[in-house]
PDB file of C-alpha atoms in Angstrom:
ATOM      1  CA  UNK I   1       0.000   0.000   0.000  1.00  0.00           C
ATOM      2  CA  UNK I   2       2.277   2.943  -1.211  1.00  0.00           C
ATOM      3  CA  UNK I   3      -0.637   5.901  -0.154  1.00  0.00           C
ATOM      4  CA  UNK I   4       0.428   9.321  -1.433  1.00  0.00           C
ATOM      5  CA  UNK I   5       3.317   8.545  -4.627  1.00  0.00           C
ATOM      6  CA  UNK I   6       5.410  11.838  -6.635  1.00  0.00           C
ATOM      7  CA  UNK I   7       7.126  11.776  -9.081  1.00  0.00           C
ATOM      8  CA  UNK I   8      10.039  12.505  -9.288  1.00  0.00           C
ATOM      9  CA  UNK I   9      11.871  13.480  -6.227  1.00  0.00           C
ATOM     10  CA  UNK I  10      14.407  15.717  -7.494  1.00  0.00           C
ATOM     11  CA  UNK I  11      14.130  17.512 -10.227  1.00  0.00           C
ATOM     12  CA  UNK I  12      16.466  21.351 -11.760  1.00  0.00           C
ATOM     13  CA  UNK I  13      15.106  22.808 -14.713  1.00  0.00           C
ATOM     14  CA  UNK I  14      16.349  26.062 -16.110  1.00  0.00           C
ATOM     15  CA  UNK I  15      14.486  29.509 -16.208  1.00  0.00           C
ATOM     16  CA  UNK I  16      11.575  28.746 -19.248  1.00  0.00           C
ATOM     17  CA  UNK I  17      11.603  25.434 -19.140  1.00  0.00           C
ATOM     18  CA  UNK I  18       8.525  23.268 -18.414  1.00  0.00           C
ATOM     19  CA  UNK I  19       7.645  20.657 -16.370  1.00  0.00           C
ATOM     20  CA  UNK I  20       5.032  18.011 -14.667  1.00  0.00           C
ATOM     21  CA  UNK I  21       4.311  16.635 -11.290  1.00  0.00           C
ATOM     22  CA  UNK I  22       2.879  13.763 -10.752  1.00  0.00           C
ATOM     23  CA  UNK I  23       0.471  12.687  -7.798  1.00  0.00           C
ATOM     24  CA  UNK I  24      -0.984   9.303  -7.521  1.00  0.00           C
ATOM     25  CA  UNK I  25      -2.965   7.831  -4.982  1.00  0.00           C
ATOM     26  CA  UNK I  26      -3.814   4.190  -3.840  1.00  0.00           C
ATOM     27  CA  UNK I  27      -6.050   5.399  -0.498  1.00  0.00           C
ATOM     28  CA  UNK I  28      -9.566   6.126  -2.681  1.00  0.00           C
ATOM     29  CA  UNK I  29      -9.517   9.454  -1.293  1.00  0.00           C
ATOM     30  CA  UNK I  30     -11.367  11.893  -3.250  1.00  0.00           C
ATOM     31  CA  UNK I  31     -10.045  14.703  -2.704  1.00  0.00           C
ATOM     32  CA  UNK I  32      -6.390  15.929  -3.752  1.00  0.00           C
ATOM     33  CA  UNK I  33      -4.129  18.932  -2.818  1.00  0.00           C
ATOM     34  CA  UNK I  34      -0.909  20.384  -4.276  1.00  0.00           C
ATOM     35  CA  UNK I  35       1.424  22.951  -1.510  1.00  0.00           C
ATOM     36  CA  UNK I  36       4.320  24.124  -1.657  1.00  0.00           C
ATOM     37  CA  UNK I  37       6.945  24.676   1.094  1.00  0.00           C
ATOM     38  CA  UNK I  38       9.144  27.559   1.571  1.00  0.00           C
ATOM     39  CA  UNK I  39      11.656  28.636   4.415  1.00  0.00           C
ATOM     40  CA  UNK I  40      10.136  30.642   6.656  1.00  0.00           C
ATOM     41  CA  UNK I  41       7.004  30.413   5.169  1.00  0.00           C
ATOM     42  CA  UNK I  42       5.119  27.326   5.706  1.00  0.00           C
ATOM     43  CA  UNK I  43       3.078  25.129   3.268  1.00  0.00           C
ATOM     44  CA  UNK I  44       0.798  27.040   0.912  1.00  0.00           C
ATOM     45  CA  UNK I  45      -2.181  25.765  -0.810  1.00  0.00           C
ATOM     46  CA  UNK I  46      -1.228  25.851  -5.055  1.00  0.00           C
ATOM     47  CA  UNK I  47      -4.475  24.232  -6.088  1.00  0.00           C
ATOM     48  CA  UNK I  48      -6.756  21.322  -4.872  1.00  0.00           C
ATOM     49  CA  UNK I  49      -8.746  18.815  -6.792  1.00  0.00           C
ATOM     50  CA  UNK I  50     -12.223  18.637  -4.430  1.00  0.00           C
ATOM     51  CA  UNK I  51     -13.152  15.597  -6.495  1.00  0.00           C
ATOM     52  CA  UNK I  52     -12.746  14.176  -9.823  1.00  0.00           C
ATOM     53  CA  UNK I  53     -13.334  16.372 -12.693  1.00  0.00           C
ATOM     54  CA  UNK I  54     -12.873  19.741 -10.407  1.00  0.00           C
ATOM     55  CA  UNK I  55     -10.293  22.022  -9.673  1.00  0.00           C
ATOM     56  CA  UNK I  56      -9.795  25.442  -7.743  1.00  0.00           C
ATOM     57  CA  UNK I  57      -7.102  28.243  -7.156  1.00  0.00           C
ATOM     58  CA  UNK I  58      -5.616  27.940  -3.427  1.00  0.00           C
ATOM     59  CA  UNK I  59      -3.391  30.589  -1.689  1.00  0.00           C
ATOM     60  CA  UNK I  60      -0.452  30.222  -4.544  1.00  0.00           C
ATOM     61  CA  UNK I  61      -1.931  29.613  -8.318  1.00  0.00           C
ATOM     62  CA  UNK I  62      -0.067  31.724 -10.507  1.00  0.00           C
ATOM     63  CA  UNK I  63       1.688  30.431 -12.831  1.00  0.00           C
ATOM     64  CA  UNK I  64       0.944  26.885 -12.551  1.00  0.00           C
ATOM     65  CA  UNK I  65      -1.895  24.786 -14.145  1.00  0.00           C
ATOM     66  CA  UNK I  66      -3.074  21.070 -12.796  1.00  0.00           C
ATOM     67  CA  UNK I  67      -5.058  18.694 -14.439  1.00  0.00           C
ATOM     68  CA  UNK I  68      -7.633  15.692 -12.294  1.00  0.00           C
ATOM     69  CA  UNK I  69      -6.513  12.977 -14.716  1.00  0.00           C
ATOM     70  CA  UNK I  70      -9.000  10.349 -12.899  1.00  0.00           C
ATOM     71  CA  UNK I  71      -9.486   9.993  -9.028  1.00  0.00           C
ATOM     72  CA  UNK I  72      -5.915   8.554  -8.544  1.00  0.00           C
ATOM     73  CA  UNK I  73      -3.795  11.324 -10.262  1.00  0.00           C
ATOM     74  CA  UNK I  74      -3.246  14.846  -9.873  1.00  0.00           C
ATOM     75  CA  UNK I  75      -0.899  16.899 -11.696  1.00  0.00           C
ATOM     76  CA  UNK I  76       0.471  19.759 -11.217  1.00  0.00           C
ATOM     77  CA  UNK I  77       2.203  21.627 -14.556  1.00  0.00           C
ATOM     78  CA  UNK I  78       4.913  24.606 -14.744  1.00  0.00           C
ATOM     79  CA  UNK I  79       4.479  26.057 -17.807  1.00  0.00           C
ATOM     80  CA  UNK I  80       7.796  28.684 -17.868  1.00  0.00           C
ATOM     81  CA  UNK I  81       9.645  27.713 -14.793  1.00  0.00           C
ATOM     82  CA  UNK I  82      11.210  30.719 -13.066  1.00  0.00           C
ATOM     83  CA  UNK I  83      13.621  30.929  -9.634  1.00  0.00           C
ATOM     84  CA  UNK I  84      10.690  32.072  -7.585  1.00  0.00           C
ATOM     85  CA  UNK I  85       9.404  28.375  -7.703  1.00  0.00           C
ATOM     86  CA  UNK I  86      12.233  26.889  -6.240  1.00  0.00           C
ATOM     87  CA  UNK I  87      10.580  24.731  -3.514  1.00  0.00           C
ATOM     88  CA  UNK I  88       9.693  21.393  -2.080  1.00  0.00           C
ATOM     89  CA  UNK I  89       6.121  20.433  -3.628  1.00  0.00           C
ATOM     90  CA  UNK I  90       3.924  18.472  -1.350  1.00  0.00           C
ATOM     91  CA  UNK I  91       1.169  16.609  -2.918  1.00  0.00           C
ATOM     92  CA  UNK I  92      -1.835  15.507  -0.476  1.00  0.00           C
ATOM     93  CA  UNK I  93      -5.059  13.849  -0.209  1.00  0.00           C
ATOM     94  CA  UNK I  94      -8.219  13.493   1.852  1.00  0.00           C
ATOM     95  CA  UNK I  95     -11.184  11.343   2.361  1.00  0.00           C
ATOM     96  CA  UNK I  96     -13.667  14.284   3.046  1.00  0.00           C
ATOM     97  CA  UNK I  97     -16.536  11.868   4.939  1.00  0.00           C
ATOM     98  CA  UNK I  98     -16.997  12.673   9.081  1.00  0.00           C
ATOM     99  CA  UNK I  99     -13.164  13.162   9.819  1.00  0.00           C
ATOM    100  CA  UNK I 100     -11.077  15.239   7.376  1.00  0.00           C
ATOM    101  CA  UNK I 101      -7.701  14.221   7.459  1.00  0.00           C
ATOM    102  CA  UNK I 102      -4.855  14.751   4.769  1.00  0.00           C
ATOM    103  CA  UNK I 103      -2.077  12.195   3.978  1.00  0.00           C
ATOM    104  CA  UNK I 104       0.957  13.502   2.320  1.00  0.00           C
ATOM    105  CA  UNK I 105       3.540  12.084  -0.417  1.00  0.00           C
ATOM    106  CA  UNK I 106       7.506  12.543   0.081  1.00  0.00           C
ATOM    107  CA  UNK I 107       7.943  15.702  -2.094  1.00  0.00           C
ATOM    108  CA  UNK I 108       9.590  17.048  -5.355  1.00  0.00           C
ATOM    109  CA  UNK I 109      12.350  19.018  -4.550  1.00  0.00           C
ATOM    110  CA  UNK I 110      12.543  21.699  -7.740  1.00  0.00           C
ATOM    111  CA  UNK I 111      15.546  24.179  -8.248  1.00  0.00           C
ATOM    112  CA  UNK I 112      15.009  26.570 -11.014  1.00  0.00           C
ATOM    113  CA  UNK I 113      18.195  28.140 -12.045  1.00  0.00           C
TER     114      UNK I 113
ATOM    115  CA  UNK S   1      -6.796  35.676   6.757  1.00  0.00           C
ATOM    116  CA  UNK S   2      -6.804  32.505   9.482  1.00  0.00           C
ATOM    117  CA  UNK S   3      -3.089  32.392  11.262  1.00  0.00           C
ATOM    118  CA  UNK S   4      -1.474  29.226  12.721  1.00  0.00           C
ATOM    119  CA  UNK S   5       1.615  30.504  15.012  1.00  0.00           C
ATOM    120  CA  UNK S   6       4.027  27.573  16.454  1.00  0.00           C
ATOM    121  CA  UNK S   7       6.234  28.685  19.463  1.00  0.00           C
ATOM    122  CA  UNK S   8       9.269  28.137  19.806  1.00  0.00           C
ATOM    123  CA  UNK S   9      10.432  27.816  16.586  1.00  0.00           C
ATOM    124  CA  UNK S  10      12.986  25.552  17.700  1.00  0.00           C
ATOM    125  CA  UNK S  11      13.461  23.798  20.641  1.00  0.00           C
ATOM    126  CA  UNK S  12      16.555  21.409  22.334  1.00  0.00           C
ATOM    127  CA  UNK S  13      15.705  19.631  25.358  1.00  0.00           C
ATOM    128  CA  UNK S  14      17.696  15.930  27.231  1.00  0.00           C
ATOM    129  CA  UNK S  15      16.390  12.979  25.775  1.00  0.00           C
ATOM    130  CA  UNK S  16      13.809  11.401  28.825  1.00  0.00           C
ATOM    131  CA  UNK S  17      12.320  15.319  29.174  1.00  0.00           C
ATOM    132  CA  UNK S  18       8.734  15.683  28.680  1.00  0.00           C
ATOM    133  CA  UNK S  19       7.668  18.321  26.599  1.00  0.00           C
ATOM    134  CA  UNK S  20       5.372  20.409  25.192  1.00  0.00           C
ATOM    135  CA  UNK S  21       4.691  22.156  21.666  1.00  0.00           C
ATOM    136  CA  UNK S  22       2.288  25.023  21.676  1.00  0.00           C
ATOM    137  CA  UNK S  23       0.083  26.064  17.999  1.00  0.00           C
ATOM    138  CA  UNK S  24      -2.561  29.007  18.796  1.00  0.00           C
ATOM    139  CA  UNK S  25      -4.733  30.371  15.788  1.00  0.00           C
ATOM    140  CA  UNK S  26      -6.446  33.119  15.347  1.00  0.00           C
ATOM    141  CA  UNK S  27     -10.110  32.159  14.174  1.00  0.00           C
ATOM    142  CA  UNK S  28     -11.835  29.587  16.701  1.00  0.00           C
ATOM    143  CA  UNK S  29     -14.758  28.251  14.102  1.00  0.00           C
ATOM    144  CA  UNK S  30     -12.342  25.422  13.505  1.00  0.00           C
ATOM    145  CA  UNK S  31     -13.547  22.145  12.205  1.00  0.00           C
ATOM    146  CA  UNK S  32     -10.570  20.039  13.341  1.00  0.00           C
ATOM    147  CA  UNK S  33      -6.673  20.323  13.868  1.00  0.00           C
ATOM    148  CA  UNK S  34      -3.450  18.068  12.917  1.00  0.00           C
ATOM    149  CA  UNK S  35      -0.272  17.477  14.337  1.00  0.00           C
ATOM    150  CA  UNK S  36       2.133  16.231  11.871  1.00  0.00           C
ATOM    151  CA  UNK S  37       6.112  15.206  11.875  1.00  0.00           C
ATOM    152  CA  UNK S  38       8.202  15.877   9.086  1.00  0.00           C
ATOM    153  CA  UNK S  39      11.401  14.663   8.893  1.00  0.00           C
ATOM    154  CA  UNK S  40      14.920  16.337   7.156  1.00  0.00           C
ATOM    155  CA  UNK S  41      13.895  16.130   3.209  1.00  0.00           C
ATOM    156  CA  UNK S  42      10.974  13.941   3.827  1.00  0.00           C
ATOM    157  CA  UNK S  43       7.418  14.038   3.822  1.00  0.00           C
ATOM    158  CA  UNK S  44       4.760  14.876   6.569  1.00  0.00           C
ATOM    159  CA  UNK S  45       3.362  12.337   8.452  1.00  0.00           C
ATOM    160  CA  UNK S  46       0.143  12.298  10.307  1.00  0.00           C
ATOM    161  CA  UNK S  47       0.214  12.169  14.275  1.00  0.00           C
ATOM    162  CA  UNK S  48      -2.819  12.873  15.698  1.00  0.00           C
ATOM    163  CA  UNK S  49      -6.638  14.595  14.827  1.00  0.00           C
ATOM    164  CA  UNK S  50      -8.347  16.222  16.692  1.00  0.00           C
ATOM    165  CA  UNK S  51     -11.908  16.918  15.851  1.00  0.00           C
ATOM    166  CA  UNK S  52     -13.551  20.470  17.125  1.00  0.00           C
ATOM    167  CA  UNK S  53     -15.375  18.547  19.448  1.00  0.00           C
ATOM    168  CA  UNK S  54     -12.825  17.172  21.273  1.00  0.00           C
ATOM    169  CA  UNK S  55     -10.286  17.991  23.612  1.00  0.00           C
ATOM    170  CA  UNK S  56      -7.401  15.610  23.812  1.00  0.00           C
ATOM    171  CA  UNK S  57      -6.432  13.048  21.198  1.00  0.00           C
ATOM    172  CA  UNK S  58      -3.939  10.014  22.579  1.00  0.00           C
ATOM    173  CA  UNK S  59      -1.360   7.908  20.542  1.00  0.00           C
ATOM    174  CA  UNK S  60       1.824   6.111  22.555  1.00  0.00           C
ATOM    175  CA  UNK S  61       4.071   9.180  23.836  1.00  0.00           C
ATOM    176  CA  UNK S  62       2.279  11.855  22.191  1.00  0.00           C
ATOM    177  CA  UNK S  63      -1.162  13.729  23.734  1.00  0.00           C
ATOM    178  CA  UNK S  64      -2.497  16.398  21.808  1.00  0.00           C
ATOM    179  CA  UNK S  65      -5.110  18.661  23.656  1.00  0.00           C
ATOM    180  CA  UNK S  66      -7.643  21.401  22.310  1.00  0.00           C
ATOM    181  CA  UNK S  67      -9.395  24.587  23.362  1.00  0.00           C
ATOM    182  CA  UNK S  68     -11.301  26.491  20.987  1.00  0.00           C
ATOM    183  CA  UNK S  69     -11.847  29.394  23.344  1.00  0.00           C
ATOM    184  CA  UNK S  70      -8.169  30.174  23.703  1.00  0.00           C
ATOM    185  CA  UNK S  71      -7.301  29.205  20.379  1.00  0.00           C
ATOM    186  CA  UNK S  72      -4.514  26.794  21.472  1.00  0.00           C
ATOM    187  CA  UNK S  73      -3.432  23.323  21.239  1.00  0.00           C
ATOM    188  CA  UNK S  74      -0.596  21.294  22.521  1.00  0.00           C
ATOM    189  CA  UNK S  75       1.209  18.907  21.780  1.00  0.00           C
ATOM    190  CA  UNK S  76       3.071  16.699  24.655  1.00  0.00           C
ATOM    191  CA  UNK S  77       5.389  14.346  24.093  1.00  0.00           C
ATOM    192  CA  UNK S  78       6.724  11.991  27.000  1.00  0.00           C
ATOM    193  CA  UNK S  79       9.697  10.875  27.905  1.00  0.00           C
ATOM    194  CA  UNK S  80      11.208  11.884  24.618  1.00  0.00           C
ATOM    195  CA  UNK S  81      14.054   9.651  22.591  1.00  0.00           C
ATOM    196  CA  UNK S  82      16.298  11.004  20.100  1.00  0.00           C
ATOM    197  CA  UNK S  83      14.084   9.361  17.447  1.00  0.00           C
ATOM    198  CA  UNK S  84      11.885  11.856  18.341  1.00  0.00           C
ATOM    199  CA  UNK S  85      13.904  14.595  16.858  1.00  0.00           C
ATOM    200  CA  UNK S  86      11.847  16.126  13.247  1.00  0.00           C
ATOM    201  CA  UNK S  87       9.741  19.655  12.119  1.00  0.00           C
ATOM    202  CA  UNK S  88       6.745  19.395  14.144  1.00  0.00           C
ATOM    203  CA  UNK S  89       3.395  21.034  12.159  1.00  0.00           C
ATOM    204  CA  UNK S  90       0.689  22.001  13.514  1.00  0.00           C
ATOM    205  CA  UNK S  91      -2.696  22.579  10.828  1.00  0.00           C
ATOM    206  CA  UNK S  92      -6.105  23.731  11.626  1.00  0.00           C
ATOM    207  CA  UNK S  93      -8.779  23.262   9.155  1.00  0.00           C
ATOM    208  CA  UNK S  94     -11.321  25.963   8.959  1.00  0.00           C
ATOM    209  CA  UNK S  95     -14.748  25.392   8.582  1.00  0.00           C
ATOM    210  CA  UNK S  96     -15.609  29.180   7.589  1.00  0.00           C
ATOM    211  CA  UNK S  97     -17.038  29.514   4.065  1.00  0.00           C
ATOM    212  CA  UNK S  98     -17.486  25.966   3.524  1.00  0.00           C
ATOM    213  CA  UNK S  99     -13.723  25.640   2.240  1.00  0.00           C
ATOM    214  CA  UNK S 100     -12.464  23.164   4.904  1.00  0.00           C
ATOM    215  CA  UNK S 101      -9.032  23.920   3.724  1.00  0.00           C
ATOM    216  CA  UNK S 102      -5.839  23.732   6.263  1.00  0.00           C
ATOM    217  CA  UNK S 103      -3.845  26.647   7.397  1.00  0.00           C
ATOM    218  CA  UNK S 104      -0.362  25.156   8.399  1.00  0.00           C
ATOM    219  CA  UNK S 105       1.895  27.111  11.358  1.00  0.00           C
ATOM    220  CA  UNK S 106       5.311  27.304  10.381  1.00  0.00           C
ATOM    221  CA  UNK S 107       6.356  24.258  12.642  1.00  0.00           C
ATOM    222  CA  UNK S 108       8.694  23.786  15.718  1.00  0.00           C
ATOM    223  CA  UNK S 109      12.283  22.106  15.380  1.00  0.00           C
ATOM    224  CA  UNK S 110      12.588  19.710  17.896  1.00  0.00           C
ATOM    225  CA  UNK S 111      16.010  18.136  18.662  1.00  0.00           C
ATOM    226  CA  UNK S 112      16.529  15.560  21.384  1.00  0.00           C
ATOM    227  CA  UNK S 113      20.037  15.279  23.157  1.00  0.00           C
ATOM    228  CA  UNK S 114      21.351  11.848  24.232  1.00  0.00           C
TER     229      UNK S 114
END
């Protein structure tokens, strides 16, 4: 039972370039989340996926797109990667019946340079 | 906007202390809170929940309490072990406009001395 999976874990791309991060889930849940996580800052809601075939802004959106493939996957796309997005991407889920709680994935590390 | 504060920041205490980490936030119409570990360069892992109707959640070592009315929750850990040492999160999910989403503090770095 691997839970929360992302791909990949480590990743550098250079100022313009573009890239996808994957999310899959084995726990049913049906809803997903993408944060990322700064120094001093916290974790910060991207975008979330409340179920399949729906997706909303969160605290963070610009300049990122995601795509709900099916109720396992979430993805989360850089279109023109720039050194502000440097970060450790978290990618979560949720089974939103009587008890809300998220389960998280290991991370993508991502250096823009 | 909802806040999540953790204090201290960071934290070094003999391994066998007990010890407690404090979240407070600002908006009390939560829905629940979580207390998550994250290790160096991993992910976060789930500790306890504690629903809004609650007021102390029990796993092992680890006793997380509630009050709504104070906006605070705790986090004690007994007798702690050097294995113990990680990022400790605190989130608190809102239940204001119907987004249920979680506001994270910015954690507590705990480090446990042999």
């Amino acid at each position: 039972n691997a839970g929360v999976t992302q791909t990949p874990k480590f990743q550098v791309l250079k100022t313009g370039q573009s890239m996808t991060l994957q999310c899959a889930q084995d726990m049913n849940h049906n809803s997903m989340y993408w944060y990322r996580q700064d120094p001093g800052m916290g974790l910060r809601l991207i975008y979330y996926s409340a179920s399949e075939g729906t997706t909303d802004k969160g605290e963070v959106p610009n300049g990122y797109n995601v795509s709900r493939l099916n109720k396992r996957e979430f993805s989360l796309r850089l279109e023109s990667a720039a050194p502000s997005q440097t970060s450790v991407y978290f990618c979560a889920t949720e089974l939103r019946t009587l008890y809300y709680e998220a389960f998280f994935g290991q991370g993508t590390r991502l250096t823009v340079v | 906007k909802q806040e999540v504060t953790q204090i201290p920041a960071a934290l070094s205490v003999p391994e066998g202390e007990n010890l407690v980490l404090n979240c407070s936030f600002t908006d009390s119409a939560i829905y629940n809170l979580q207390w998550f570990r994250q290790d160096p360069g991993k992910g976060l892992t789930s500790l306890l929940l504690i629903q809004s109707s609650q007021r102390e959640q029990t796993s092992g070592r680890l006793n997380a309490s509630l009050d709504k009315s104070s906006g605070r929750s705790t986090l004690y850990i007994a007798a702690s072990q050097p294995g113990d040492s990680a990022t400790y999160l605190c989130a608190v999910r809102y239940s204001g406009a119907g987004s249920y989403q979680l506001t994270f503090g910015k954690g507590t770095k705990l480090s446990v001395i042999p």
